Amino acid sequence: TIIHYKKTKLSIFQKKKRMDAAIDAFIEKTKGTQIDDSSWKDLPLFMDELPENPTTDPRTALLMEFMIDEEGDPIGAATQYKDRGNEYLEQVTKGTDEVAKKERKDEQGNRTVVLSKDPLTDAYTMYTKAIEVNPPDNKLMGVLYSNRAYASLLKGNNGRAYNDARKSIEYDSQNIKSYYRGAQALYNTGKAKESLILCDMGIKIQAKNKSLLKLREEAQALYDAQQKRLKEKYKKELEEKTLHRQISKNNIRYLWDEWLFDSMQQYNRNVYFDKETKQVHFSVLLLYDEHNQTDFIEDWAEETTIRDILDMVFDPQSEPPSWDKDRQYRTQKLSVYIDDAESVEKDQDGGLRIRIYHRCDLDCTLKKVLSDKSVKVFGMPALHVIRKNSAFEKEKFQSGGGAVYGVIK
């Protein structure tokens, strides 16, 4: 039997309530009575065949409102699935309380309202069923895909939302909601440029659409921020390439990710190439081994000598450090050493008994010291600053603890 869909203004929840009421009435009517076999066949569930006019027959009319004839009336069937999907979406967009109020207002009086536990999934399913019916109506198909895109958007599935919005536009290029939903999905995934394009396409159709205009403004701001970050990234990459090229040109062996000792990583290393002076600037750590103290020199231009830096650190006109109140550390009274690269590597491997150092002439530039073939920079240049001819110097650098091989000058 072919049953044609009969459009009704009642919601699926109202229909269910009416069906529940009919069942309750039948139970009440037959309470305490015995039902013979022929009476059972008057109930739709136990009928051998449908009445001649099931949509008007009082025994089956209510049941028919729940049935969807996809083959006989695809447009009506798709519309009914769509309406059900819309009802589920209202639970999300308006809230379950508002939906419940609406249902009570429609039928008046207190009653139980049937609500979905997962309205977005149920709405998506209803729209999918409607699309699968494939009604011969492009405008309706556009609405179905657009509504399903909205359900996906609310669920956070931006990929599905965009694909359905695009499909909706293929069916109905005037569906303004699809431009907005597709653009919103693109914006949510950081695709600002593509979102702008879709916004502009929609604005051509409806120039004063507030939602699209607002979204376009947000997408433009995101696009501008992305372009700024991209330019900064390219600039930084170019500067790093120039820096590495210059360091290599100066024959400095710089191991960026290896450190002389782990605590060096706490300092904010700053290495850059100055285009105006054509010099590389380094961050350098001065080690005062005798007192277990350090000084972090954040910016040391490679053509600046060790003497220039020490004169600045131990300026006679400045307050001395707390560990040198008697001003034992003066430039002319100091010796400076740097670790031998091979010695460091062997020490890290645990195969070294005596650490090897090279003494640096105070009039040497940093570039001269770091480019020496016996030197490697492990994370950051580190120079040992010792009182000249002190007992500590003799113990650490001239007997037992270490050995000095040559002078860099």
PDB file of C-alpha atoms in Angstrom, residues 70-286:
ATOM      1  CA  GLU A  70      10.241   8.301   0.882  1.00  0.00           C
ATOM      2  CA  GLU A  71       9.389   6.780  -2.509  1.00  0.00           C
ATOM      3  CA  GLY A  72       5.870   8.100  -3.016  1.00  0.00           C
ATOM      4  CA  ASP A  73       6.534  11.629  -1.768  1.00  0.00           C
ATOM      5  CA  PRO A  74      10.303  12.398  -1.556  1.00  0.00           C
ATOM      6  CA  ILE A  75       9.804  16.139  -1.092  1.00  0.00           C
ATOM      7  CA  GLY A  76       7.284  15.597   1.700  1.00  0.00           C
ATOM      8  CA  ALA A  77       9.494  12.922   3.295  1.00  0.00           C
ATOM      9  CA  ALA A  78      12.612  15.131   3.165  1.00  0.00           C
ATOM     10  CA  THR A  79      10.607  18.029   4.603  1.00  0.00           C
ATOM     11  CA  GLN A  80       9.399  15.891   7.492  1.00  0.00           C
ATOM     12  CA  TYR A  81      12.950  14.734   8.276  1.00  0.00           C
ATOM     13  CA  LYS A  82      14.078  18.367   8.064  1.00  0.00           C
ATOM     14  CA  ASP A  83      11.377  19.506  10.475  1.00  0.00           C
ATOM     15  CA  ARG A  84      12.394  16.843  12.952  1.00  0.00           C
ATOM     16  CA  GLY A  85      16.018  17.962  12.643  1.00  0.00           C
ATOM     17  CA  ASN A  86      14.975  21.557  13.248  1.00  0.00           C
ATOM     18  CA  GLU A  87      13.120  20.542  16.398  1.00  0.00           C
ATOM     19  CA  TYR A  88      16.265  18.870  17.738  1.00  0.00           C
ATOM     20  CA  LEU A  89      18.348  21.921  16.898  1.00  0.00           C
ATOM     21  CA  GLU A  90      15.954  24.135  18.841  1.00  0.00           C
ATOM     22  CA  GLN A  91      16.973  22.286  21.981  1.00  0.00           C
ATOM     23  CA  VAL A  92      20.500  23.633  21.476  1.00  0.00           C
ATOM     24  CA  THR A  93      19.790  27.089  20.079  1.00  0.00           C
ATOM     25  CA  LYS A  94      16.845  27.915  22.362  1.00  0.00           C
ATOM     26  CA  GLY A  95      17.508  25.581  25.275  1.00  0.00           C
ATOM     27  CA  THR A  96      15.468  22.641  26.528  1.00  0.00           C
ATOM     28  CA  ASP A  97      13.449  24.825  28.900  1.00  0.00           C
ATOM     29  CA  GLU A  98      12.357  27.112  26.076  1.00  0.00           C
ATOM     30  CA  VAL A  99      11.400  24.121  23.913  1.00  0.00           C
ATOM     31  CA  ALA A 100       9.412  22.690  26.813  1.00  0.00           C
ATOM     32  CA  LYS A 101       7.605  26.018  27.310  1.00  0.00           C
ATOM     33  CA  LYS A 102       6.767  26.166  23.608  1.00  0.00           C
ATOM     34  CA  GLU A 103       5.293  22.661  23.670  1.00  0.00           C
ATOM     35  CA  ARG A 104       3.188  23.411  26.743  1.00  0.00           C
ATOM     36  CA  LYS A 105       1.910  26.621  25.164  1.00  0.00           C
ATOM     37  CA  ASP A 106       0.900  24.758  22.028  1.00  0.00           C
ATOM     38  CA  GLU A 107      -1.242  22.201  23.833  1.00  0.00           C
ATOM     39  CA  GLN A 108      -1.711  24.072  27.115  1.00  0.00           C
ATOM     40  CA  GLY A 109      -1.533  22.492  30.492  1.00  0.00           C
ATOM     41  CA  ASN A 110       1.267  20.497  32.105  1.00  0.00           C
ATOM     42  CA  ARG A 111       2.603  17.546  30.204  1.00  0.00           C
ATOM     43  CA  THR A 112       5.834  15.611  29.683  1.00  0.00           C
ATOM     44  CA  VAL A 113       7.963  16.904  26.832  1.00  0.00           C
ATOM     45  CA  VAL A 114      10.122  14.369  24.958  1.00  0.00           C
ATOM     46  CA  LEU A 115      13.625  15.804  24.519  1.00  0.00           C
ATOM     47  CA  SER A 116      16.707  14.307  22.889  1.00  0.00           C
ATOM     48  CA  LYS A 117      19.717  13.386  25.034  1.00  0.00           C
ATOM     49  CA  ASP A 118      22.002  14.225  22.101  1.00  0.00           C
ATOM     50  CA  PRO A 119      20.089  16.758  19.981  1.00  0.00           C
ATOM     51  CA  LEU A 120      22.992  17.695  17.684  1.00  0.00           C
ATOM     52  CA  THR A 121      23.653  14.089  16.694  1.00  0.00           C
ATOM     53  CA  ASP A 122      19.928  13.459  16.224  1.00  0.00           C
ATOM     54  CA  ALA A 123      19.560  16.637  14.154  1.00  0.00           C
ATOM     55  CA  TYR A 124      22.519  15.615  11.968  1.00  0.00           C
ATOM     56  CA  THR A 125      20.930  12.179  11.491  1.00  0.00           C
ATOM     57  CA  MET A 126      17.579  13.673  10.461  1.00  0.00           C
ATOM     58  CA  TYR A 127      19.190  15.991   7.899  1.00  0.00           C
ATOM     59  CA  THR A 128      21.226  13.077   6.560  1.00  0.00           C
ATOM     60  CA  LYS A 129      18.070  10.999   6.136  1.00  0.00           C
ATOM     61  CA  ALA A 130      16.453  13.907   4.279  1.00  0.00           C
ATOM     62  CA  ILE A 131      19.466  14.270   1.973  1.00  0.00           C
ATOM     63  CA  GLU A 132      19.492  10.533   1.280  1.00  0.00           C
ATOM     64  CA  VAL A 133      15.869  10.779   0.091  1.00  0.00           C
ATOM     65  CA  ASN A 134      17.280  13.099  -2.609  1.00  0.00           C
ATOM     66  CA  PRO A 135      14.140  15.201  -3.190  1.00  0.00           C
ATOM     67  CA  PRO A 136      13.902  16.748  -6.691  1.00  0.00           C
ATOM     68  CA  ASP A 137      14.083  20.286  -5.316  1.00  0.00           C
ATOM     69  CA  ASN A 138      17.412  22.153  -5.450  1.00  0.00           C
ATOM     70  CA  LYS A 139      16.297  24.823  -2.996  1.00  0.00           C
ATOM     71  CA  LEU A 140      15.236  22.207  -0.454  1.00  0.00           C
ATOM     72  CA  MET A 141      18.500  20.311  -0.945  1.00  0.00           C
ATOM     73  CA  GLY A 142      20.366  23.567  -0.330  1.00  0.00           C
ATOM     74  CA  VAL A 143      18.489  24.032   2.951  1.00  0.00           C
ATOM     75  CA  LEU A 144      19.161  20.436   4.027  1.00  0.00           C
ATOM     76  CA  TYR A 145      22.915  20.717   3.469  1.00  0.00           C
ATOM     77  CA  SER A 146      22.968  24.151   5.083  1.00  0.00           C
ATOM     78  CA  ASN A 147      21.119  22.933   8.171  1.00  0.00           C
ATOM     79  CA  ARG A 148      23.377  19.906   8.472  1.00  0.00           C
ATOM     80  CA  ALA A 149      26.367  22.270   8.212  1.00  0.00           C
ATOM     81  CA  TYR A 150      24.898  24.241  11.117  1.00  0.00           C
ATOM     82  CA  ALA A 151      24.534  21.095  13.233  1.00  0.00           C
ATOM     83  CA  SER A 152      28.183  20.206  12.529  1.00  0.00           C
ATOM     84  CA  LEU A 153      29.254  23.766  13.312  1.00  0.00           C
ATOM     85  CA  LEU A 154      27.527  23.636  16.704  1.00  0.00           C
ATOM     86  CA  LYS A 155      29.133  20.253  17.373  1.00  0.00           C
ATOM     87  CA  GLY A 156      32.586  21.689  16.571  1.00  0.00           C
ATOM     88  CA  ASN A 157      33.126  19.631  13.413  1.00  0.00           C
ATOM     89  CA  ASN A 158      34.289  22.469  11.155  1.00  0.00           C
ATOM     90  CA  GLY A 159      35.456  20.225   8.325  1.00  0.00           C
ATOM     91  CA  ARG A 160      32.020  18.663   7.842  1.00  0.00           C
ATOM     92  CA  ALA A 161      30.379  22.052   8.287  1.00  0.00           C
ATOM     93  CA  TYR A 162      32.427  23.617   5.493  1.00  0.00           C
ATOM     94  CA  ASN A 163      31.871  20.687   3.101  1.00  0.00           C
ATOM     95  CA  ASP A 164      28.107  20.781   3.638  1.00  0.00           C
ATOM     96  CA  ALA A 165      27.980  24.574   3.299  1.00  0.00           C
ATOM     97  CA  ARG A 166      29.820  24.343  -0.014  1.00  0.00           C
ATOM     98  CA  LYS A 167      27.449  21.586  -1.189  1.00  0.00           C
ATOM     99  CA  SER A 168      24.490  23.745  -0.189  1.00  0.00           C
ATOM    100  CA  ILE A 169      25.783  26.611  -2.344  1.00  0.00           C
ATOM    101  CA  GLU A 170      26.095  24.222  -5.288  1.00  0.00           C
ATOM    102  CA  TYR A 171      22.372  23.507  -4.998  1.00  0.00           C
ATOM    103  CA  ASP A 172      21.273  27.034  -4.165  1.00  0.00           C
ATOM    104  CA  SER A 173      23.751  29.852  -4.736  1.00  0.00           C
ATOM    105  CA  GLN A 174      21.362  32.327  -3.025  1.00  0.00           C
ATOM    106  CA  ASN A 175      21.355  30.549   0.342  1.00  0.00           C
ATOM    107  CA  ILE A 176      23.026  33.286   2.390  1.00  0.00           C
ATOM    108  CA  LYS A 177      23.223  31.158   5.550  1.00  0.00           C
ATOM    109  CA  SER A 178      25.483  28.684   3.758  1.00  0.00           C
ATOM    110  CA  TYR A 179      28.033  31.394   2.962  1.00  0.00           C
ATOM    111  CA  TYR A 180      28.073  32.425   6.604  1.00  0.00           C
ATOM    112  CA  ARG A 181      28.315  28.875   7.961  1.00  0.00           C
ATOM    113  CA  GLY A 182      31.042  27.893   5.519  1.00  0.00           C
ATOM    114  CA  ALA A 183      32.998  31.071   6.255  1.00  0.00           C
ATOM    115  CA  GLN A 184      32.589  30.525  10.001  1.00  0.00           C
ATOM    116  CA  ALA A 185      33.913  26.962   9.718  1.00  0.00           C
ATOM    117  CA  LEU A 186      36.954  28.220   7.785  1.00  0.00           C
ATOM    118  CA  TYR A 187      37.543  30.990  10.326  1.00  0.00           C
ATOM    119  CA  ASN A 188      37.357  28.491  13.201  1.00  0.00           C
ATOM    120  CA  THR A 189      40.155  26.448  11.617  1.00  0.00           C
ATOM    121  CA  GLY A 190      42.379  29.490  11.061  1.00  0.00           C
ATOM    122  CA  LYS A 191      41.819  29.686   7.305  1.00  0.00           C
ATOM    123  CA  ALA A 192      41.317  33.449   7.316  1.00  0.00           C
ATOM    124  CA  LYS A 193      41.979  34.079   3.622  1.00  0.00           C
ATOM    125  CA  GLU A 194      39.493  31.424   2.487  1.00  0.00           C
ATOM    126  CA  SER A 195      36.948  32.700   5.029  1.00  0.00           C
ATOM    127  CA  LEU A 196      37.288  36.215   3.598  1.00  0.00           C
ATOM    128  CA  ILE A 197      36.642  34.951   0.082  1.00  0.00           C
ATOM    129  CA  LEU A 198      33.446  33.150   1.134  1.00  0.00           C
ATOM    130  CA  CYS A 199      32.293  36.194   3.132  1.00  0.00           C
ATOM    131  CA  ASP A 200      32.778  38.413   0.066  1.00  0.00           C
ATOM    132  CA  MET A 201      30.797  35.989  -2.095  1.00  0.00           C
ATOM    133  CA  GLY A 202      27.898  36.138   0.354  1.00  0.00           C
ATOM    134  CA  ILE A 203      28.065  39.928   0.717  1.00  0.00           C
ATOM    135  CA  LYS A 204      27.713  40.271  -3.070  1.00  0.00           C
ATOM    136  CA  ILE A 205      24.330  38.575  -2.694  1.00  0.00           C
ATOM    137  CA  GLN A 206      23.262  40.387   0.473  1.00  0.00           C
ATOM    138  CA  ALA A 207      25.386  43.477   0.982  1.00  0.00           C
ATOM    139  CA  LYS A 208      23.940  44.497   4.359  1.00  0.00           C
ATOM    140  CA  ASN A 209      23.948  41.107   6.062  1.00  0.00           C
ATOM    141  CA  LYS A 210      25.153  41.987   9.578  1.00  0.00           C
ATOM    142  CA  SER A 211      26.365  38.503  10.463  1.00  0.00           C
ATOM    143  CA  LEU A 212      28.502  38.230   7.334  1.00  0.00           C
ATOM    144  CA  LEU A 213      29.874  41.748   7.708  1.00  0.00           C
ATOM    145  CA  LYS A 214      30.854  41.099  11.330  1.00  0.00           C
ATOM    146  CA  LEU A 215      32.469  37.759  10.453  1.00  0.00           C
ATOM    147  CA  ARG A 216      34.342  39.384   7.580  1.00  0.00           C
ATOM    148  CA  GLU A 217      35.743  41.985   9.963  1.00  0.00           C
ATOM    149  CA  GLU A 218      36.943  39.231  12.315  1.00  0.00           C
ATOM    150  CA  ALA A 219      38.410  37.216   9.435  1.00  0.00           C
ATOM    151  CA  GLN A 220      40.256  40.301   8.154  1.00  0.00           C
ATOM    152  CA  ALA A 221      41.756  40.903  11.604  1.00  0.00           C
ATOM    153  CA  LEU A 222      42.856  37.271  11.803  1.00  0.00           C
ATOM    154  CA  TYR A 223      44.338  37.427   8.295  1.00  0.00           C
ATOM    155  CA  ASP A 224      46.279  40.614   9.121  1.00  0.00           C
ATOM    156  CA  ALA A 225      47.651  39.024  12.305  1.00  0.00           C
ATOM    157  CA  GLN A 226      48.663  35.889  10.392  1.00  0.00           C
ATOM    158  CA  GLN A 227      50.442  37.936   7.731  1.00  0.00           C
ATOM    159  CA  LYS A 228      52.281  39.908  10.403  1.00  0.00           C
ATOM    160  CA  ARG A 229      53.455  36.720  12.120  1.00  0.00           C
ATOM    161  CA  LEU A 230      54.471  35.273   8.763  1.00  0.00           C
ATOM    162  CA  LYS A 231      56.571  38.323   7.918  1.00  0.00           C
ATOM    163  CA  GLU A 232      58.195  38.223  11.352  1.00  0.00           C
ATOM    164  CA  LYS A 233      58.925  34.530  10.888  1.00  0.00           C
ATOM    165  CA  TYR A 234      60.515  35.061   7.458  1.00  0.00           C
ATOM    166  CA  LYS A 235      62.511  37.994   8.845  1.00  0.00           C
ATOM    167  CA  LYS A 236      63.745  35.910  11.762  1.00  0.00           C
ATOM    168  CA  GLU A 237      64.653  32.999   9.493  1.00  0.00           C
ATOM    169  CA  LEU A 238      66.578  35.339   7.185  1.00  0.00           C
ATOM    170  CA  GLU A 239      68.400  36.879  10.139  1.00  0.00           C
ATOM    171  CA  GLU A 240      69.290  33.431  11.462  1.00  0.00           C
ATOM    172  CA  LYS A 241      70.627  32.342   8.082  1.00  0.00           C
ATOM    173  CA  THR A 242      72.704  35.520   7.829  1.00  0.00           C
ATOM    174  CA  LEU A 243      73.965  35.025  11.385  1.00  0.00           C
ATOM    175  CA  HIS A 244      74.952  31.398  10.849  1.00  0.00           C
ATOM    176  CA  ARG A 245      76.614  32.261   7.563  1.00  0.00           C
ATOM    177  CA  GLN A 246      78.651  35.038   9.210  1.00  0.00           C
ATOM    178  CA  ILE A 247      79.680  32.838  12.157  1.00  0.00           C
ATOM    179  CA  SER A 248      80.787  30.139   9.748  1.00  0.00           C
ATOM    180  CA  LYS A 249      82.658  32.720   7.662  1.00  0.00           C
ATOM    181  CA  ASN A 250      84.585  33.758  10.794  1.00  0.00           C
ATOM    182  CA  ASN A 251      85.594  30.107  11.352  1.00  0.00           C
ATOM    183  CA  ILE A 252      83.744  29.974  14.665  1.00  0.00           C
ATOM    184  CA  ARG A 253      82.506  26.505  15.558  1.00  0.00           C
ATOM    185  CA  TYR A 254      79.244  27.182  17.386  1.00  0.00           C
ATOM    186  CA  LEU A 255      77.333  24.193  18.834  1.00  0.00           C
ATOM    187  CA  TRP A 256      73.908  25.745  19.438  1.00  0.00           C
ATOM    188  CA  ASP A 257      72.253  22.828  21.207  1.00  0.00           C
ATOM    189  CA  GLU A 258      75.165  21.629  23.355  1.00  0.00           C
ATOM    190  CA  TRP A 259      76.137  23.304  26.595  1.00  0.00           C
ATOM    191  CA  LEU A 260      79.350  23.504  28.599  1.00  0.00           C
ATOM    192  CA  PHE A 261      77.171  22.902  31.690  1.00  0.00           C
ATOM    193  CA  ASP A 262      73.393  22.699  32.069  1.00  0.00           C
ATOM    194  CA  SER A 263      72.909  25.780  34.253  1.00  0.00           C
ATOM    195  CA  MET A 264      73.997  27.976  31.328  1.00  0.00           C
ATOM    196  CA  GLN A 265      70.555  27.407  29.789  1.00  0.00           C
ATOM    197  CA  GLN A 266      68.906  29.659  32.390  1.00  0.00           C
ATOM    198  CA  TYR A 267      70.347  32.740  30.667  1.00  0.00           C
ATOM    199  CA  ASN A 268      68.596  34.477  27.800  1.00  0.00           C
ATOM    200  CA  ARG A 269      71.163  33.883  25.070  1.00  0.00           C
ATOM    201  CA  ASN A 270      71.230  36.670  22.509  1.00  0.00           C
ATOM    202  CA  VAL A 271      73.247  36.144  19.328  1.00  0.00           C
ATOM    203  CA  TYR A 272      72.668  38.362  16.308  1.00  0.00           C
ATOM    204  CA  PHE A 273      74.334  39.971  13.314  1.00  0.00           C
ATOM    205  CA  ASP A 274      74.426  43.775  13.161  1.00  0.00           C
ATOM    206  CA  LYS A 275      74.005  44.805   9.537  1.00  0.00           C
ATOM    207  CA  GLU A 276      75.369  48.314  10.123  1.00  0.00           C
ATOM    208  CA  THR A 277      78.610  47.362  11.889  1.00  0.00           C
ATOM    209  CA  LYS A 278      78.894  43.992  10.114  1.00  0.00           C
ATOM    210  CA  GLN A 279      79.632  42.371  13.456  1.00  0.00           C
ATOM    211  CA  VAL A 280      78.242  39.341  15.245  1.00  0.00           C
ATOM    212  CA  HIS A 281      77.145  40.005  18.815  1.00  0.00           C
ATOM    213  CA  PHE A 282      77.336  37.236  21.424  1.00  0.00           C
ATOM    214  CA  SER A 283      76.111  36.626  24.939  1.00  0.00           C
ATOM    215  CA  VAL A 284      79.094  35.569  27.074  1.00  0.00           C
ATOM    216  CA  LEU A 285      79.374  34.067  30.539  1.00  0.00           C
ATOM    217  CA  LEU A 286      82.288  35.174  32.760  1.00  0.00           C
TER     218      LEU A 286
END
